């Protein structure tokens, strides 16, 4: 069961990056695949440390090299580290549903909606140290009665691997958001962006 949760989370995060962020990137005039190749060093750093915090200086420098202005990079990247946590949101939703199924806890529609809302709010505090997503999942389960908080013990063994995927997804989301906002603000043209990505 834990292997299926990990596989599902990895696949969902992959599809989110390729389909959702890829579509946003395409509408903004750049390829998500070329963008991923451009930030590959930061992605490997996050994979090794299981935290996107370690790649903060590198991703900011890479965004400047793409042509994003200093003010946009200085605002969007640090703010995204606190509020644009795509990977953590995906993890919390999937983990909560998994724990509900594992403990035979019925979740009707109002419970699912309240769980989603609370998870979106509590995930905003998940930046910082590695494994903070696990702690915020505990806070979410405590705030939404129904799923036993003791069931978190099921996830302890795989949280390190889940944390790597969370952090990578968060980093990619913040990078794409920075480039998209720079495009909206007309700080960089699609042609310049593609040349810099090349």
PDB file of C-alpha atoms in Angstrom:
ATOM      1  CA  UNK A   1       0.000   0.000   0.000  1.00  0.00           C
ATOM      2  CA  UNK A   2       2.803   2.448   0.834  1.00  0.00           C
ATOM      3  CA  UNK A   3       4.472   1.674  -2.496  1.00  0.00           C
ATOM      4  CA  UNK A   4       1.241   2.531  -4.302  1.00  0.00           C
ATOM      5  CA  UNK A   5       1.019   5.830  -2.384  1.00  0.00           C
ATOM      6  CA  UNK A   6       4.599   6.716  -3.362  1.00  0.00           C
ATOM      7  CA  UNK A   7       4.053   5.724  -6.980  1.00  0.00           C
ATOM      8  CA  UNK A   8       0.797   7.679  -7.115  1.00  0.00           C
ATOM      9  CA  UNK A   9       2.388  10.760  -5.580  1.00  0.00           C
ATOM     10  CA  UNK A  10       5.383  10.637  -7.936  1.00  0.00           C
ATOM     11  CA  UNK A  11       3.106  10.193 -10.947  1.00  0.00           C
ATOM     12  CA  UNK A  12       0.742  12.978  -9.866  1.00  0.00           C
ATOM     13  CA  UNK A  13       3.659  15.365  -9.296  1.00  0.00           C
ATOM     14  CA  UNK A  14       5.159  14.415 -12.670  1.00  0.00           C
ATOM     15  CA  UNK A  15       1.860  15.013 -14.448  1.00  0.00           C
ATOM     16  CA  UNK A  16       1.412  18.321 -12.605  1.00  0.00           C
ATOM     17  CA  UNK A  17       4.829  19.522 -13.781  1.00  0.00           C
ATOM     18  CA  UNK A  18       4.455  18.322 -17.366  1.00  0.00           C
ATOM     19  CA  UNK A  19       0.759  19.055 -17.978  1.00  0.00           C
ATOM     20  CA  UNK A  20      -0.163  21.984 -15.713  1.00  0.00           C
ATOM     21  CA  UNK A  21       3.141  23.838 -15.449  1.00  0.00           C
ATOM     22  CA  UNK A  22       4.033  22.797 -19.009  1.00  0.00           C
ATOM     23  CA  UNK A  23       0.819  24.374 -20.319  1.00  0.00           C
ATOM     24  CA  UNK A  24       1.455  27.571 -18.360  1.00  0.00           C
ATOM     25  CA  UNK A  25       5.014  27.685 -19.702  1.00  0.00           C
ATOM     26  CA  UNK A  26       3.836  27.069 -23.264  1.00  0.00           C
ATOM     27  CA  UNK A  27       1.316  29.927 -23.026  1.00  0.00           C
ATOM     28  CA  UNK A  28       4.130  32.127 -21.739  1.00  0.00           C
ATOM     29  CA  UNK A  29       6.382  31.276 -24.677  1.00  0.00           C
ATOM     30  CA  UNK A  30       8.878  28.742 -23.352  1.00  0.00           C
ATOM     31  CA  UNK A  31       9.278  24.981 -23.080  1.00  0.00           C
ATOM     32  CA  UNK A  32       9.036  23.293 -19.702  1.00  0.00           C
ATOM     33  CA  UNK A  33      11.600  20.705 -20.819  1.00  0.00           C
ATOM     34  CA  UNK A  34      14.182  23.341 -21.747  1.00  0.00           C
ATOM     35  CA  UNK A  35      13.450  25.089 -18.460  1.00  0.00           C
ATOM     36  CA  UNK A  36      14.041  21.866 -16.512  1.00  0.00           C
ATOM     37  CA  UNK A  37      17.321  21.344 -18.366  1.00  0.00           C
ATOM     38  CA  UNK A  38      18.304  24.937 -17.511  1.00  0.00           C
ATOM     39  CA  UNK A  39      17.774  24.414 -13.750  1.00  0.00           C
ATOM     40  CA  UNK A  40      19.049  20.815 -13.616  1.00  0.00           C
ATOM     41  CA  UNK A  41      21.861  21.637 -11.159  1.00  0.00           C
ATOM     42  CA  UNK A  42      19.364  23.051  -8.673  1.00  0.00           C
ATOM     43  CA  UNK A  43      17.081  20.037  -9.166  1.00  0.00           C
ATOM     44  CA  UNK A  44      19.941  17.644  -8.346  1.00  0.00           C
ATOM     45  CA  UNK A  45      20.839  19.727  -5.297  1.00  0.00           C
ATOM     46  CA  UNK A  46      17.247  19.538  -4.049  1.00  0.00           C
ATOM     47  CA  UNK A  47      17.163  15.793  -4.760  1.00  0.00           C
ATOM     48  CA  UNK A  48      20.298  15.272  -2.679  1.00  0.00           C
ATOM     49  CA  UNK A  49      19.301  17.455   0.257  1.00  0.00           C
ATOM     50  CA  UNK A  50      15.531  16.831   0.157  1.00  0.00           C
ATOM     51  CA  UNK A  51      14.967  20.556   0.676  1.00  0.00           C
ATOM     52  CA  UNK A  52      14.357  23.349  -1.803  1.00  0.00           C
ATOM     53  CA  UNK A  53      15.892  25.875   0.621  1.00  0.00           C
ATOM     54  CA  UNK A  54      19.403  24.804  -0.395  1.00  0.00           C
ATOM     55  CA  UNK A  55      18.759  25.802  -4.009  1.00  0.00           C
ATOM     56  CA  UNK A  56      17.442  29.289  -3.218  1.00  0.00           C
ATOM     57  CA  UNK A  57      20.597  31.256  -4.209  1.00  0.00           C
ATOM     58  CA  UNK A  58      21.103  29.168  -7.344  1.00  0.00           C
ATOM     59  CA  UNK A  59      17.529  29.435  -8.602  1.00  0.00           C
ATOM     60  CA  UNK A  60      17.521  33.195  -8.019  1.00  0.00           C
ATOM     61  CA  UNK A  61      20.726  33.558 -10.030  1.00  0.00           C
ATOM     62  CA  UNK A  62      19.359  31.366 -12.829  1.00  0.00           C
ATOM     63  CA  UNK A  63      16.168  33.455 -13.041  1.00  0.00           C
ATOM     64  CA  UNK A  64      18.265  36.623 -13.364  1.00  0.00           C
ATOM     65  CA  UNK A  65      20.289  34.994 -16.145  1.00  0.00           C
ATOM     66  CA  UNK A  66      17.049  34.219 -17.986  1.00  0.00           C
ATOM     67  CA  UNK A  67      16.281  37.938 -18.061  1.00  0.00           C
ATOM     68  CA  UNK A  68      13.892  38.285 -15.113  1.00  0.00           C
ATOM     69  CA  UNK A  69      14.363  41.581 -13.304  1.00  0.00           C
ATOM     70  CA  UNK A  70      15.982  41.812  -9.893  1.00  0.00           C
ATOM     71  CA  UNK A  71      12.767  43.070  -8.290  1.00  0.00           C
ATOM     72  CA  UNK A  72      10.621  40.252  -9.707  1.00  0.00           C
ATOM     73  CA  UNK A  73      13.111  37.565  -8.686  1.00  0.00           C
ATOM     74  CA  UNK A  74      13.519  39.136  -5.246  1.00  0.00           C
ATOM     75  CA  UNK A  75       9.764  39.154  -4.665  1.00  0.00           C
ATOM     76  CA  UNK A  76       8.428  36.038  -6.377  1.00  0.00           C
ATOM     77  CA  UNK A  77      11.004  33.401  -5.376  1.00  0.00           C
ATOM     78  CA  UNK A  78      11.074  34.059  -1.592  1.00  0.00           C
ATOM     79  CA  UNK A  79       7.304  34.572  -1.505  1.00  0.00           C
ATOM     80  CA  UNK A  80       6.812  31.362  -3.470  1.00  0.00           C
ATOM     81  CA  UNK A  81       8.913  29.459  -0.939  1.00  0.00           C
ATOM     82  CA  UNK A  82       6.242  30.294   1.644  1.00  0.00           C
ATOM     83  CA  UNK A  83       3.032  30.418  -0.372  1.00  0.00           C
ATOM     84  CA  UNK A  84       3.515  28.533  -3.666  1.00  0.00           C
ATOM     85  CA  UNK A  85       4.018  24.987  -2.369  1.00  0.00           C
ATOM     86  CA  UNK A  86       2.484  22.880  -5.131  1.00  0.00           C
ATOM     87  CA  UNK A  87       4.244  19.654  -4.183  1.00  0.00           C
ATOM     88  CA  UNK A  88       3.301  19.972  -0.524  1.00  0.00           C
ATOM     89  CA  UNK A  89      -0.362  20.543  -1.409  1.00  0.00           C
ATOM     90  CA  UNK A  90      -0.424  17.444  -3.615  1.00  0.00           C
ATOM     91  CA  UNK A  91       1.301  15.392  -0.908  1.00  0.00           C
ATOM     92  CA  UNK A  92      -1.030  16.476   1.872  1.00  0.00           C
ATOM     93  CA  UNK A  93      -4.178  15.752  -0.123  1.00  0.00           C
ATOM     94  CA  UNK A  94      -2.985  12.314  -1.253  1.00  0.00           C
ATOM     95  CA  UNK A  95      -1.578  11.337   2.146  1.00  0.00           C
ATOM     96  CA  UNK A  96      -4.766  12.336   3.966  1.00  0.00           C
ATOM     97  CA  UNK A  97      -6.931  10.291   1.600  1.00  0.00           C
ATOM     98  CA  UNK A  98      -4.500   7.353   1.895  1.00  0.00           C
ATOM     99  CA  UNK A  99      -4.642   7.470   5.703  1.00  0.00           C
ATOM    100  CA  UNK A 100      -8.433   7.640   5.601  1.00  0.00           C
ATOM    101  CA  UNK A 101      -8.530   4.521   3.433  1.00  0.00           C
ATOM    102  CA  UNK A 102      -5.919   2.735   5.568  1.00  0.00           C
ATOM    103  CA  UNK A 103      -7.923   3.345   8.750  1.00  0.00           C
ATOM    104  CA  UNK A 104     -11.348   2.718   7.144  1.00  0.00           C
ATOM    105  CA  UNK A 105     -12.385   6.288   7.922  1.00  0.00           C
ATOM    106  CA  UNK A 106     -15.322   7.382   5.762  1.00  0.00           C
ATOM    107  CA  UNK A 107     -14.887  10.803   4.167  1.00  0.00           C
ATOM    108  CA  UNK A 108     -18.068  12.339   2.816  1.00  0.00           C
ATOM    109  CA  UNK A 109     -18.014  15.384   0.552  1.00  0.00           C
ATOM    110  CA  UNK A 110     -18.134  18.036   3.331  1.00  0.00           C
ATOM    111  CA  UNK A 111     -15.224  16.301   5.101  1.00  0.00           C
ATOM    112  CA  UNK A 112     -13.217  16.175   1.877  1.00  0.00           C
ATOM    113  CA  UNK A 113     -13.820  19.863   1.157  1.00  0.00           C
ATOM    114  CA  UNK A 114     -12.929  20.916   4.711  1.00  0.00           C
ATOM    115  CA  UNK A 115      -9.821  18.725   4.565  1.00  0.00           C
ATOM    116  CA  UNK A 116      -8.784  20.358   1.286  1.00  0.00           C
ATOM    117  CA  UNK A 117      -9.312  23.888   2.634  1.00  0.00           C
ATOM    118  CA  UNK A 118      -7.416  23.211   5.867  1.00  0.00           C
ATOM    119  CA  UNK A 119      -4.594  21.499   3.938  1.00  0.00           C
ATOM    120  CA  UNK A 120      -4.259  24.490   1.613  1.00  0.00           C
ATOM    121  CA  UNK A 121      -3.990  26.824   4.600  1.00  0.00           C
ATOM    122  CA  UNK A 122      -1.643  24.714   6.725  1.00  0.00           C
ATOM    123  CA  UNK A 123       0.657  23.955   3.786  1.00  0.00           C
ATOM    124  CA  UNK A 124       1.601  27.634   3.753  1.00  0.00           C
ATOM    125  CA  UNK A 125       3.661  26.982   6.865  1.00  0.00           C
ATOM    126  CA  UNK A 126       5.484  24.007   5.398  1.00  0.00           C
ATOM    127  CA  UNK A 127       8.529  25.897   4.160  1.00  0.00           C
ATOM    128  CA  UNK A 128      11.731  25.692   6.113  1.00  0.00           C
ATOM    129  CA  UNK A 129      13.314  22.479   7.247  1.00  0.00           C
ATOM    130  CA  UNK A 130      13.192  19.125   5.497  1.00  0.00           C
ATOM    131  CA  UNK A 131      10.124  17.158   6.538  1.00  0.00           C
ATOM    132  CA  UNK A 132       8.048  20.208   7.418  1.00  0.00           C
ATOM    133  CA  UNK A 133       5.314  18.847   5.130  1.00  0.00           C
ATOM    134  CA  UNK A 134       4.952  15.867   7.462  1.00  0.00           C
ATOM    135  CA  UNK A 135       4.477  18.167  10.456  1.00  0.00           C
ATOM    136  CA  UNK A 136       1.876  20.265   8.643  1.00  0.00           C
ATOM    137  CA  UNK A 137       0.059  17.071   7.649  1.00  0.00           C
ATOM    138  CA  UNK A 138      -0.150  16.253  11.352  1.00  0.00           C
ATOM    139  CA  UNK A 139      -1.557  19.732  12.010  1.00  0.00           C
ATOM    140  CA  UNK A 140      -4.110  19.238   9.243  1.00  0.00           C
ATOM    141  CA  UNK A 141      -5.277  15.900  10.611  1.00  0.00           C
ATOM    142  CA  UNK A 142      -5.547  17.395  14.098  1.00  0.00           C
ATOM    143  CA  UNK A 143      -7.636  20.291  12.794  1.00  0.00           C
ATOM    144  CA  UNK A 144     -10.009  18.117  10.776  1.00  0.00           C
ATOM    145  CA  UNK A 145     -11.423  15.421  13.054  1.00  0.00           C
ATOM    146  CA  UNK A 146     -12.057  11.998  11.618  1.00  0.00           C
ATOM    147  CA  UNK A 147      -8.734  10.547  10.490  1.00  0.00           C
ATOM    148  CA  UNK A 148      -6.788   9.274  13.528  1.00  0.00           C
ATOM    149  CA  UNK A 149      -3.582  11.254  13.932  1.00  0.00           C
ATOM    150  CA  UNK A 150      -1.852   8.063  15.124  1.00  0.00           C
ATOM    151  CA  UNK A 151      -2.096   6.777  11.551  1.00  0.00           C
ATOM    152  CA  UNK A 152       0.760   9.141  10.608  1.00  0.00           C
ATOM    153  CA  UNK A 153       3.078   6.406  11.883  1.00  0.00           C
ATOM    154  CA  UNK A 154       2.380   4.605   8.612  1.00  0.00           C
ATOM    155  CA  UNK A 155       4.126   7.365   6.644  1.00  0.00           C
ATOM    156  CA  UNK A 156       7.266   7.845   8.718  1.00  0.00           C
ATOM    157  CA  UNK A 157       9.283   5.275   6.772  1.00  0.00           C
ATOM    158  CA  UNK A 158       8.640   6.815   3.353  1.00  0.00           C
ATOM    159  CA  UNK A 159       8.510  10.515   4.249  1.00  0.00           C
ATOM    160  CA  UNK A 160      12.124  11.138   3.204  1.00  0.00           C
ATOM    161  CA  UNK A 161      11.377   9.930  -0.332  1.00  0.00           C
ATOM    162  CA  UNK A 162       8.139  11.890  -0.459  1.00  0.00           C
ATOM    163  CA  UNK A 163       9.994  14.990   0.771  1.00  0.00           C
ATOM    164  CA  UNK A 164      12.377  14.860  -2.191  1.00  0.00           C
ATOM    165  CA  UNK A 165       9.503  14.891  -4.676  1.00  0.00           C
ATOM    166  CA  UNK A 166       7.665  17.626  -2.732  1.00  0.00           C
ATOM    167  CA  UNK A 167      10.736  19.865  -2.751  1.00  0.00           C
ATOM    168  CA  UNK A 168      11.480  19.342  -6.452  1.00  0.00           C
ATOM    169  CA  UNK A 169       7.879  20.115  -7.431  1.00  0.00           C
ATOM    170  CA  UNK A 170       7.896  23.229  -5.239  1.00  0.00           C
ATOM    171  CA  UNK A 171      11.158  24.462  -6.822  1.00  0.00           C
ATOM    172  CA  UNK A 172       9.914  23.971 -10.373  1.00  0.00           C
ATOM    173  CA  UNK A 173       6.629  25.720  -9.562  1.00  0.00           C
ATOM    174  CA  UNK A 174       8.428  28.729  -8.100  1.00  0.00           C
ATOM    175  CA  UNK A 175      10.771  28.973 -11.077  1.00  0.00           C
ATOM    176  CA  UNK A 176       7.947  28.806 -13.599  1.00  0.00           C
ATOM    177  CA  UNK A 177       5.964  31.399 -11.625  1.00  0.00           C
ATOM    178  CA  UNK A 178       8.913  33.810 -11.725  1.00  0.00           C
ATOM    179  CA  UNK A 179       9.348  33.508 -15.486  1.00  0.00           C
ATOM    180  CA  UNK A 180       5.596  33.823 -16.118  1.00  0.00           C
ATOM    181  CA  UNK A 181       5.355  37.004 -14.035  1.00  0.00           C
ATOM    182  CA  UNK A 182       8.380  38.441 -15.848  1.00  0.00           C
ATOM    183  CA  UNK A 183       6.621  37.720 -19.146  1.00  0.00           C
ATOM    184  CA  UNK A 184       3.428  39.397 -17.900  1.00  0.00           C
ATOM    185  CA  UNK A 185       5.425  42.440 -16.849  1.00  0.00           C
ATOM    186  CA  UNK A 186       7.132  42.453 -20.282  1.00  0.00           C
ATOM    187  CA  UNK A 187      10.563  42.310 -18.658  1.00  0.00           C
ATOM    188  CA  UNK A 188      11.713  39.605 -21.051  1.00  0.00           C
ATOM    189  CA  UNK A 189      10.496  38.661 -24.512  1.00  0.00           C
ATOM    190  CA  UNK A 190       9.770  35.094 -25.604  1.00  0.00           C
ATOM    191  CA  UNK A 191      12.640  35.309 -28.099  1.00  0.00           C
ATOM    192  CA  UNK A 192      15.138  36.440 -25.449  1.00  0.00           C
ATOM    193  CA  UNK A 193      13.841  33.819 -23.065  1.00  0.00           C
ATOM    194  CA  UNK A 194      14.280  31.023 -25.561  1.00  0.00           C
ATOM    195  CA  UNK A 195      17.762  32.235 -26.471  1.00  0.00           C
ATOM    196  CA  UNK A 196      18.764  32.292 -22.788  1.00  0.00           C
ATOM    197  CA  UNK A 197      17.267  28.858 -22.202  1.00  0.00           C
ATOM    198  CA  UNK A 198      19.222  27.498 -25.157  1.00  0.00           C
TER     199      UNK A 198
END
